[in-house]
Structures are given as structure tokens and as C-alpha cells.
């Protein structure tokens, strides 16, 4: 089940940290590591700090963008050391693990970690369904990235030990969630539509794009809802051309 959970590191600067993350993951039974544009990798320092978790490093997927890292993901959780100015659903490490483990029974899950210096950008956080904050000293809340991965993966291990199979919810067919890449297509389509129908002036978008993302992230679309809304958008666009 935990093979459905991937740990994503965005633009890591120090290769030693990548190795330490691999070690933290392996101790907690996780093996899927994705590296988005690491600054220096592969590196002997990474291998040294992995101390025996080199198999996790060897299988790590290296990609150029966060979108590629999230391809096929149904649930995305973004770890952040700071309380952000953007209002976004937020959970602590334990609640994050419960969400991740429950979802991983049938879905692909990503937990995303930011740069050592600057964390995740607001744009990157907007790709996440939830922000994860490890409660810490408010005056000194930034853990080393491998320490942050250790805390969250430990909670995942604990949640997995306690997991009870979810009772079958009757004969209602379960529709899979839309994936992160489908949601990006949806947001692009939605944005183009609000422009086409004259709801927004693209020169003055203000906070609309973020608000729309927050709304649909909170709702979490399944595939049927995704298809339905794409259909509505296409019809609205066609209508605005006819008028
Ligand atoms: N100076 C950066 C901290 C980066 S630490 C900032 O202020 O954002 C590197 C990464 O470790 C963070 O991007 C986050 O993913 C994770 N991390 C560190 N401390 C954390 C905490 N208290 N809660 C959740 N994630 C944390």
C-alpha cells in the first residue's frame, strides 16, 4: 500500500540531504522518491548519507518540473515550515499521515517538500490539496528537510500500523479522483473560459485564480465531475462565441 505514496523533493540544494531523506524513508518503509531538478545529483555525498538506502536513491525518479512529479497523483500534500499568507486547508503531520494512508489504499499520493533556503513557492503550494505543518517552536519552526521527512514518514508508518480495512460502502460504484495533471488541464480550461465569457479581465486577474483553485481543491473532483465540468466549460465557451 505504501508503494502508492511518493516523496517529492523540489530543487534540493545539498545532495547530502537527498541521501538523508532516502535513509529516513527506508527506515519507515517508503521507497518512492522523486527529485525535481536537484541542484547537484547524483553525488557521492548523497550515497554516503543514505547509508544503506542506496536502493531508494537508485530507483529515484528525476524530473524537471513539479507537474511531472505529480503526474497521475490523486492526493497532493505540501510540507511547509511557515504559516503562509495564502489561506489554504492545513493539517499537522499526524492528520497528513491519516489522509495519505487512507488514500493510498486505492490512489496515488504525493508528499512534497521544498527548498532548504526558501521552501515551496505559493504557486507550488497551490498544487496541493493540503498544507502540512509539523507543529514546532513558533520562533524556530524550520526543520532540516530530512528531519521533516522523518517525522512525516514516521506518522505514515504509525497510521499504516493502525489502518483498518474500510468497510465496503454498498453497491455504489467508486469513481476515481481526478489526477493532478487532469486538474491542471481543468484550471487552464476554467481560466480560459472565465476570460472568454467576460467574467474576468486578464489584465486584472487579482486573486480570482487562487480562489478558484482553492474552491476546487477543497471539493476534490472525481472523474465524472471533472468530465461534467469540462463539458460545462466547453458549452459556456461555445455560447460566448455564438452571442
Ligand atoms: N526556510 C524555509 C524552510 C525550508 S526547510 C522556509 O521558511 O520555508 C525545507 C523543507 O522542509 C520545507 O520546504 C518543508 O517542506 C520541510 N519542513 C521543514 N520544517 C517543517 C515544518 N515545521 N513543517 C512542515 N514541513 C517542514
mmCIF file of C-alpha atoms and ligand atoms in Angstrom:
data_model
loop_
_atom_site.group_PDB
_atom_site.id
_atom_site.type_symbol
_atom_site.label_atom_id
_atom_site.label_comp_id
_atom_site.label_asym_id
_atom_site.label_seq_id
_atom_site.Cartn_x
_atom_site.Cartn_y
_atom_site.Cartn_z
ATOM 1 C CA UNK A 1 0.000 0.000 0.000
ATOM 2 C CA UNK A 2 2.759 2.445 0.926
ATOM 3 C CA UNK A 3 4.115 1.995 -2.582
ATOM 4 C CA UNK A 4 1.365 4.384 -3.661
ATOM 5 C CA UNK A 5 2.949 7.163 -1.600
ATOM 6 C CA UNK A 6 5.744 9.141 -3.227
ATOM 7 C CA UNK A 7 8.006 11.667 -1.521
ATOM 8 C CA UNK A 8 8.788 14.614 -3.786
ATOM 9 C CA UNK A 9 11.745 16.952 -3.114
ATOM 10 C CA UNK A 10 11.674 20.246 -5.025
ATOM 11 C CA UNK A 11 15.034 21.742 -6.135
ATOM 12 C CA UNK A 12 17.099 20.363 -3.267
ATOM 13 C CA UNK A 13 20.412 22.223 -2.902
ATOM 14 C CA UNK A 14 22.514 19.861 -0.789
ATOM 15 C CA UNK A 15 22.987 16.312 -2.103
ATOM 16 C CA UNK A 16 23.672 15.125 1.457
ATOM 17 C CA UNK A 17 20.078 15.971 2.313
ATOM 18 C CA UNK A 18 18.816 13.802 -0.550
ATOM 19 C CA UNK A 19 20.732 10.844 0.888
ATOM 20 C CA UNK A 20 19.444 11.558 4.387
ATOM 21 C CA UNK A 21 15.876 11.688 3.035
ATOM 22 C CA UNK A 22 16.338 8.292 1.341
ATOM 23 C CA UNK A 23 17.505 6.850 4.659
ATOM 24 C CA UNK A 24 14.607 8.415 6.585
ATOM 25 C CA UNK A 25 12.142 6.988 4.052
ATOM 26 C CA UNK A 26 13.572 3.483 4.047
ATOM 27 C CA UNK A 27 13.524 3.238 7.845
ATOM 28 C CA UNK A 28 9.779 3.931 7.668
ATOM 29 C CA UNK A 29 9.030 1.535 4.838
ATOM 30 C CA UNK A 30 8.733 4.054 1.995
ATOM 31 C CA UNK A 31 10.673 3.623 -1.230
ATOM 32 C CA UNK A 32 9.364 6.027 -3.873
ATOM 33 C CA UNK A 33 11.438 9.177 -4.128
ATOM 34 C CA UNK A 34 11.009 11.815 -6.846
ATOM 35 C CA UNK A 35 13.558 14.606 -7.259
ATOM 36 C CA UNK A 36 12.511 17.782 -9.068
ATOM 37 C CA UNK A 37 15.567 19.479 -10.611
ATOM 38 C CA UNK A 38 18.046 18.695 -7.803
ATOM 39 C CA UNK A 39 20.970 21.129 -7.858
ATOM 40 C CA UNK A 40 23.710 18.510 -7.552
ATOM 41 C CA UNK A 41 22.784 14.911 -8.172
ATOM 42 C CA UNK A 42 23.933 12.115 -8.351
ATOM 43 C CA UNK A 43 26.644 12.715 -5.807
ATOM 44 C CA UNK A 44 28.906 10.704 -3.516
ATOM 45 C CA UNK A 45 27.616 12.805 -0.637
ATOM 46 C CA UNK A 46 24.066 11.627 -1.276
ATOM 47 C CA UNK A 47 25.169 7.996 -1.353
ATOM 48 C CA UNK A 48 27.234 8.423 1.822
ATOM 49 C CA UNK A 49 24.342 9.984 3.743
ATOM 50 C CA UNK A 50 21.899 7.325 2.500
ATOM 51 C CA UNK A 51 23.991 4.791 4.462
ATOM 52 C CA UNK A 52 22.473 1.675 3.007
ATOM 53 C CA UNK A 53 19.349 3.199 1.498
ATOM 54 C CA UNK A 54 21.142 3.422 -1.860
ATOM 55 C CA UNK A 55 18.398 1.275 -3.403
ATOM 56 C CA UNK A 56 15.935 4.118 -2.739
ATOM 57 C CA UNK A 57 18.357 6.539 -4.417
ATOM 58 C CA UNK A 58 18.953 4.187 -7.338
ATOM 59 C CA UNK A 59 15.206 3.948 -8.036
ATOM 60 C CA UNK A 60 14.601 7.687 -7.532
ATOM 61 C CA UNK A 61 12.806 9.359 -10.398
ATOM 62 C CA UNK A 62 14.422 12.616 -11.554
ATOM 63 C CA UNK A 63 12.170 15.130 -13.316
ATOM 64 C CA UNK A 64 12.342 18.727 -14.476
ATOM 65 C CA UNK A 65 9.144 20.149 -13.004
ATOM 66 C CA UNK A 66 6.680 19.694 -10.161
ATOM 67 C CA UNK A 67 3.935 18.983 -12.708
ATOM 68 C CA UNK A 68 5.892 15.977 -13.977
ATOM 69 C CA UNK A 69 6.485 14.810 -10.411
ATOM 70 C CA UNK A 70 2.739 14.924 -9.698
ATOM 71 C CA UNK A 71 1.624 13.136 -12.859
ATOM 72 C CA UNK A 72 -1.089 10.600 -12.007
ATOM 73 C CA UNK A 73 -1.424 11.769 -8.366
ATOM 74 C CA UNK A 74 -4.869 11.933 -6.763
ATOM 75 C CA UNK A 75 -3.904 13.476 -3.430
ATOM 76 C CA UNK A 76 -1.105 16.036 -3.007
ATOM 77 C CA UNK A 77 0.155 17.213 0.388
ATOM 78 C CA UNK A 78 2.733 20.028 0.624
ATOM 79 C CA UNK A 79 5.009 20.345 3.671
ATOM 80 C CA UNK A 80 5.625 23.903 4.792
ATOM 81 C CA UNK A 81 7.739 25.192 7.676
ATOM 82 C CA UNK A 82 5.911 28.505 7.828
ATOM 83 C CA UNK A 83 2.322 29.542 8.235
ATOM 84 C CA UNK A 84 1.552 31.007 4.834
ATOM 85 C CA UNK A 85 -0.155 34.160 3.880
ATOM 86 C CA UNK A 86 -2.347 32.190 1.489
ATOM 87 C CA UNK A 87 -5.317 30.696 3.291
ATOM 88 C CA UNK A 88 -5.296 27.015 2.397
ATOM 89 C CA UNK A 89 -6.522 23.848 4.120
ATOM 90 C CA UNK A 90 -3.865 22.887 6.632
ATOM 91 C CA UNK A 91 -3.130 19.703 8.597
ATOM 92 C CA UNK A 92 -0.455 18.584 11.047
ATOM 93 C CA UNK A 93 1.869 15.633 10.409
ATOM 94 C CA UNK A 94 -0.492 13.108 12.028
ATOM 95 C CA UNK A 95 -3.552 14.190 10.099
ATOM 96 C CA UNK A 96 -1.436 14.261 6.934
ATOM 97 C CA UNK A 97 -0.410 10.647 7.528
ATOM 98 C CA UNK A 98 -4.017 9.558 8.098
ATOM 99 C CA UNK A 99 -5.069 11.197 4.830
ATOM 100 C CA UNK A 100 -2.118 9.711 2.944
ATOM 101 C CA UNK A 101 -2.547 6.179 4.270
ATOM 102 C CA UNK A 102 -6.316 6.105 3.724
ATOM 103 C CA UNK A 103 -5.975 7.401 0.189
ATOM 104 C CA UNK A 104 -3.076 5.091 -0.654
ATOM 105 C CA UNK A 105 -5.367 2.055 -0.493
ATOM 106 C CA UNK A 106 -6.697 2.979 -3.925
ATOM 107 C CA UNK A 107 -4.973 6.181 -5.025
ATOM 108 C CA UNK A 108 -1.615 7.746 -5.798
ATOM 109 C CA UNK A 109 -0.402 10.154 -3.112
ATOM 110 C CA UNK A 110 2.465 12.686 -3.100
ATOM 111 C CA UNK A 111 4.014 14.467 -0.133
ATOM 112 C CA UNK A 112 6.020 17.431 -1.419
ATOM 113 C CA UNK A 113 8.978 19.097 0.363
ATOM 114 C CA UNK A 114 10.540 22.455 -0.531
ATOM 115 C CA UNK A 115 13.958 24.017 -0.958
ATOM 116 C CA UNK A 116 16.287 24.215 2.039
ATOM 117 C CA UNK A 117 16.520 28.011 1.783
ATOM 118 C CA UNK A 118 13.093 29.101 0.704
ATOM 119 C CA UNK A 119 10.659 26.177 0.954
ATOM 120 C CA UNK A 120 7.823 25.886 -1.591
ATOM 121 C CA UNK A 121 6.537 28.852 -3.599
ATOM 122 C CA UNK A 122 2.880 29.865 -3.361
ATOM 123 C CA UNK A 123 2.356 28.537 -6.901
ATOM 124 C CA UNK A 124 3.713 25.160 -5.815
ATOM 125 C CA UNK A 125 1.568 25.141 -2.665
ATOM 126 C CA UNK A 126 -1.493 25.834 -4.812
ATOM 127 C CA UNK A 127 -0.928 22.485 -6.484
ATOM 128 C CA UNK A 128 -1.521 20.791 -3.108
ATOM 129 C CA UNK A 129 -4.834 19.762 -1.587
ATOM 130 C CA UNK A 130 -3.467 20.418 1.902
ATOM 131 C CA UNK A 131 -0.509 22.143 3.513
ATOM 132 C CA UNK A 132 1.228 20.054 6.140
ATOM 133 C CA UNK A 133 2.860 21.814 9.053
ATOM 134 C CA UNK A 134 4.806 19.937 11.714
ATOM 135 C CA UNK A 135 3.983 21.796 14.922
ATOM 136 C CA UNK A 136 7.234 23.323 16.166
ATOM 137 C CA UNK A 137 8.697 26.220 18.117
ATOM 138 C CA UNK A 138 6.970 29.256 16.555
ATOM 139 C CA UNK A 139 10.241 31.184 16.781
ATOM 140 C CA UNK A 140 12.269 28.392 15.160
ATOM 141 C CA UNK A 141 9.937 26.212 13.140
ATOM 142 C CA UNK A 142 12.109 25.154 10.218
ATOM 143 C CA UNK A 143 13.346 21.562 10.499
ATOM 144 C CA UNK A 144 16.111 20.189 8.323
ATOM 145 C CA UNK A 145 14.377 18.672 5.289
ATOM 146 C CA UNK A 146 15.402 15.090 6.145
ATOM 147 C CA UNK A 147 14.170 15.612 9.716
ATOM 148 C CA UNK A 148 10.838 16.841 8.320
ATOM 149 C CA UNK A 149 10.627 13.773 6.068
ATOM 150 C CA UNK A 150 11.448 11.569 9.057
ATOM 151 C CA UNK A 151 8.632 12.999 11.180
ATOM 152 C CA UNK A 152 6.031 12.701 8.434
ATOM 153 C CA UNK A 153 7.104 9.218 7.317
ATOM 154 C CA UNK A 154 7.097 8.054 10.956
ATOM 155 C CA UNK A 155 3.491 9.218 11.216
ATOM 156 C CA UNK A 156 2.754 7.384 7.977
ATOM 157 C CA UNK A 157 4.274 4.221 9.451
ATOM 158 C CA UNK A 158 2.133 4.609 12.599
ATOM 159 C CA UNK A 159 -1.046 5.326 10.645
ATOM 160 C CA UNK A 160 -0.380 2.305 8.468
ATOM 161 C CA UNK A 161 0.009 0.049 11.514
ATOM 162 C CA UNK A 162 -3.420 1.146 12.712
ATOM 163 C CA UNK A 163 -5.206 1.046 9.434
ATOM 164 C CA UNK A 164 -8.446 -0.906 9.326
ATOM 165 C CA UNK A 165 -9.815 -2.039 6.013
ATOM 166 C CA UNK A 166 -12.590 0.373 5.059
ATOM 167 C CA UNK A 167 -15.975 -1.341 5.085
ATOM 168 C CA UNK A 168 -17.492 -1.775 1.666
ATOM 169 C CA UNK A 169 -19.872 1.109 1.167
ATOM 170 C CA UNK A 170 -22.544 -0.996 -0.536
ATOM 171 C CA UNK A 171 -23.060 -1.335 -4.228
ATOM 172 C CA UNK A 172 -22.361 2.260 -5.146
ATOM 173 C CA UNK A 173 -19.527 2.237 -7.640
ATOM 174 C CA UNK A 174 -16.452 4.174 -6.511
ATOM 175 C CA UNK A 175 -15.365 6.705 -9.100
ATOM 176 C CA UNK A 176 -11.625 7.517 -9.045
ATOM 177 C CA UNK A 177 -10.499 11.075 -8.258
ATOM 178 C CA UNK A 178 -9.247 13.341 -10.995
ATOM 179 C CA UNK A 179 -5.437 13.379 -11.067
ATOM 180 C CA UNK A 180 -3.144 16.380 -10.549
ATOM 181 C CA UNK A 181 -2.423 16.619 -14.282
ATOM 182 C CA UNK A 182 -6.129 16.485 -15.147
ATOM 183 C CA UNK A 183 -6.763 19.238 -12.596
ATOM 184 C CA UNK A 184 -4.116 21.399 -14.290
ATOM 185 C CA UNK A 185 -5.951 20.927 -17.624
ATOM 186 C CA UNK A 186 -9.176 21.796 -15.843
ATOM 187 C CA UNK A 187 -7.733 25.025 -14.325
ATOM 188 C CA UNK A 188 -6.353 26.085 -17.698
ATOM 189 C CA UNK A 189 -9.739 25.449 -19.321
ATOM 190 C CA UNK A 190 -11.584 27.225 -16.485
ATOM 191 C CA UNK A 191 -9.284 30.246 -16.724
ATOM 192 C CA UNK A 192 -9.698 30.486 -20.491
ATOM 193 C CA UNK A 193 -13.473 30.229 -20.044
ATOM 194 C CA UNK A 194 -13.786 32.992 -17.428
ATOM 195 C CA UNK A 195 -11.853 35.198 -19.871
ATOM 196 C CA UNK A 196 -13.950 34.135 -22.903
ATOM 197 C CA UNK A 197 -17.261 34.783 -21.157
ATOM 198 C CA UNK A 198 -16.053 38.167 -19.945
ATOM 199 C CA UNK A 199 -16.114 37.339 -16.242
ATOM 200 C CA UNK A 200 -12.539 38.462 -15.714
ATOM 201 C CA UNK A 201 -10.250 40.977 -17.338
ATOM 202 C CA UNK A 202 -6.976 39.033 -17.834
ATOM 203 C CA UNK A 203 -5.076 42.275 -17.229
ATOM 204 C CA UNK A 204 -6.576 42.491 -13.726
ATOM 205 C CA UNK A 205 -6.978 38.914 -12.515
ATOM 206 C CA UNK A 206 -6.483 39.787 -8.827
ATOM 207 C CA UNK A 207 -6.977 36.787 -6.586
ATOM 208 C CA UNK A 208 -9.562 35.005 -8.705
ATOM 209 C CA UNK A 209 -7.245 32.259 -9.989
ATOM 210 C CA UNK A 210 -6.161 31.348 -6.482
ATOM 211 C CA UNK A 211 -9.720 31.436 -5.139
ATOM 212 C CA UNK A 212 -10.903 29.133 -7.915
ATOM 213 C CA UNK A 213 -8.078 26.697 -7.201
ATOM 214 C CA UNK A 214 -8.874 26.731 -3.506
ATOM 215 C CA UNK A 215 -12.545 26.038 -4.171
ATOM 216 C CA UNK A 216 -11.964 23.061 -6.470
ATOM 217 C CA UNK A 217 -9.097 21.666 -4.373
ATOM 218 C CA UNK A 218 -11.435 21.663 -1.406
ATOM 219 C CA UNK A 219 -14.159 19.960 -3.380
ATOM 220 C CA UNK A 220 -11.834 17.309 -4.914
ATOM 221 C CA UNK A 221 -13.367 16.347 -8.234
ATOM 222 C CA UNK A 222 -13.862 12.734 -9.186
ATOM 223 C CA UNK A 223 -13.525 11.746 -12.851
ATOM 224 C CA UNK A 224 -17.254 12.079 -13.566
ATOM 225 C CA UNK A 225 -17.402 15.537 -12.017
ATOM 226 C CA UNK A 226 -14.242 16.506 -13.876
ATOM 227 C CA UNK A 227 -15.794 15.425 -17.204
ATOM 228 C CA UNK A 228 -19.071 17.156 -16.375
ATOM 229 C CA UNK A 229 -17.381 20.467 -15.560
ATOM 230 C CA UNK A 230 -15.171 20.266 -18.668
ATOM 231 C CA UNK A 231 -18.389 19.822 -20.660
ATOM 232 C CA UNK A 232 -20.000 22.838 -18.972
ATOM 233 C CA UNK A 233 -16.912 24.957 -19.694
ATOM 234 C CA UNK A 234 -16.881 23.912 -23.349
ATOM 235 C CA UNK A 235 -20.602 24.772 -23.659
ATOM 236 C CA UNK A 236 -20.078 28.152 -21.971
ATOM 237 C CA UNK A 237 -17.245 28.921 -24.378
ATOM 238 C CA UNK A 238 -19.308 27.878 -27.397
ATOM 239 C CA UNK A 239 -22.206 30.036 -26.121
ATOM 240 C CA UNK A 240 -19.974 33.072 -25.716
ATOM 241 C CA UNK A 241 -18.797 32.706 -29.342
ATOM 242 C CA UNK A 242 -22.406 32.455 -30.669
ATOM 243 C CA UNK A 243 -23.602 35.543 -28.795
HETATM 244 N N1 LIG B 1 13.378 28.456 5.110
HETATM 245 C C1 LIG B 1 12.427 27.578 4.543
HETATM 246 C C2 LIG B 1 12.483 26.249 5.241
HETATM 247 C C3 LIG B 1 12.808 25.185 4.345
HETATM 248 S S1 LIG B 1 13.111 23.688 5.196
HETATM 249 C C4 LIG B 1 11.034 28.139 4.701
HETATM 250 O O1 LIG B 1 10.880 29.020 5.510
HETATM 251 O O2 LIG B 1 10.096 27.703 4.050
HETATM 252 C C5 LIG B 1 12.920 22.592 3.821
HETATM 253 C C6 LIG B 1 11.593 21.896 3.749
HETATM 254 O O3 LIG B 1 11.415 21.037 4.874
HETATM 255 C C7 LIG B 1 10.371 22.797 3.758
HETATM 256 O O4 LIG B 1 10.108 23.331 2.484
HETATM 257 C C8 LIG B 1 9.293 21.824 4.194
HETATM 258 O O5 LIG B 1 8.879 21.044 3.091
HETATM 259 C C9 LIG B 1 10.042 20.960 5.200
HETATM 260 N N2 LIG B 1 9.842 21.441 6.591
HETATM 261 C C10 LIG B 1 10.767 21.986 7.413
HETATM 262 N N3 LIG B 1 10.202 22.305 8.604
HETATM 263 C C11 LIG B 1 8.901 21.949 8.539
HETATM 264 C C12 LIG B 1 7.781 22.026 9.435
HETATM 265 N N4 LIG B 1 7.873 22.536 10.657
HETATM 266 N N5 LIG B 1 6.592 21.545 8.975
HETATM 267 C C13 LIG B 1 6.455 21.026 7.739
HETATM 268 N N6 LIG B 1 7.462 20.943 6.864
HETATM 269 C C14 LIG B 1 8.668 21.379 7.246
#
